[in-house]
Amino acid sequence: MKQLQPITIGHRTIRIPIFQGGMGVGVSLANLAGAVAAAGGVGTLSGVYMGYREPDFYQDPMAANLRAMDHQIRRARQLAGGGVIAINLMVAMNHYEDMVKQAVSSGIDMIVSGAGLPLNLPKLVTDPDVLLAPIVSSARAAGLICRSWSRSSDR
């Protein structure tokens, strides 16, 4: 069997080139993402309704989601043993910009972003150590994102 080779993106090395997907509400949280990262892949948190277990979720879902995101990123980091932790944030989500900023503030390594064109993502994430991975549905969308990001931020 052929041995999988590590890949390096920016200054981060991924020992096993496997990216765990960010799966729905309550599936891709800290335990799964941290375990995948500790095993050498990229562990991905889902940004969808992360605060659904918070006591104030129905009164203030945004505050609950941001608070839970911070907790989940920090917990995944503890479990990851130095591995790469990502979060999947969809452009179509309510409060997308606030969620991106919270993820960066909480110490995320990579933001995966689709469900729309994340054209302003490099403007929101000015830290070059945070990797950005757009999800695209076509070569045309990929070209548009690449041109936009190159003009606006050289990323």
mmCIF file of C-alpha atoms in Angstrom, residues 9 18 35 44 52-53 84 89 101 134-135 149:
data_model
loop_
_atom_site.group_PDB
_atom_site.id
_atom_site.type_symbol
_atom_site.label_atom_id
_atom_site.label_comp_id
_atom_site.label_asym_id
_atom_site.label_seq_id
_atom_site.Cartn_x
_atom_site.Cartn_y
_atom_site.Cartn_z
ATOM 1 C CA ILE A 9 -0.199 24.703 3.382
ATOM 2 C CA ILE A 18 -7.556 13.931 4.946
ATOM 3 C CA ALA A 35 -9.640 13.496 17.359
ATOM 4 C CA THR A 44 -13.398 20.484 10.963
ATOM 5 C CA TYR A 52 -27.959 24.839 20.350
ATOM 6 C CA ARG A 53 -27.188 23.298 23.764
ATOM 7 C CA VAL A 84 -4.943 21.502 12.365
ATOM 8 C CA LEU A 89 -18.751 28.663 7.857
ATOM 9 C CA LYS A 101 -14.315 37.169 13.335
ATOM 10 C CA PRO A 134 -13.235 28.311 -0.353
ATOM 11 C CA ILE A 135 -15.623 25.597 -1.491
ATOM 12 C CA TRP A 149 -8.748 37.580 -3.506
#
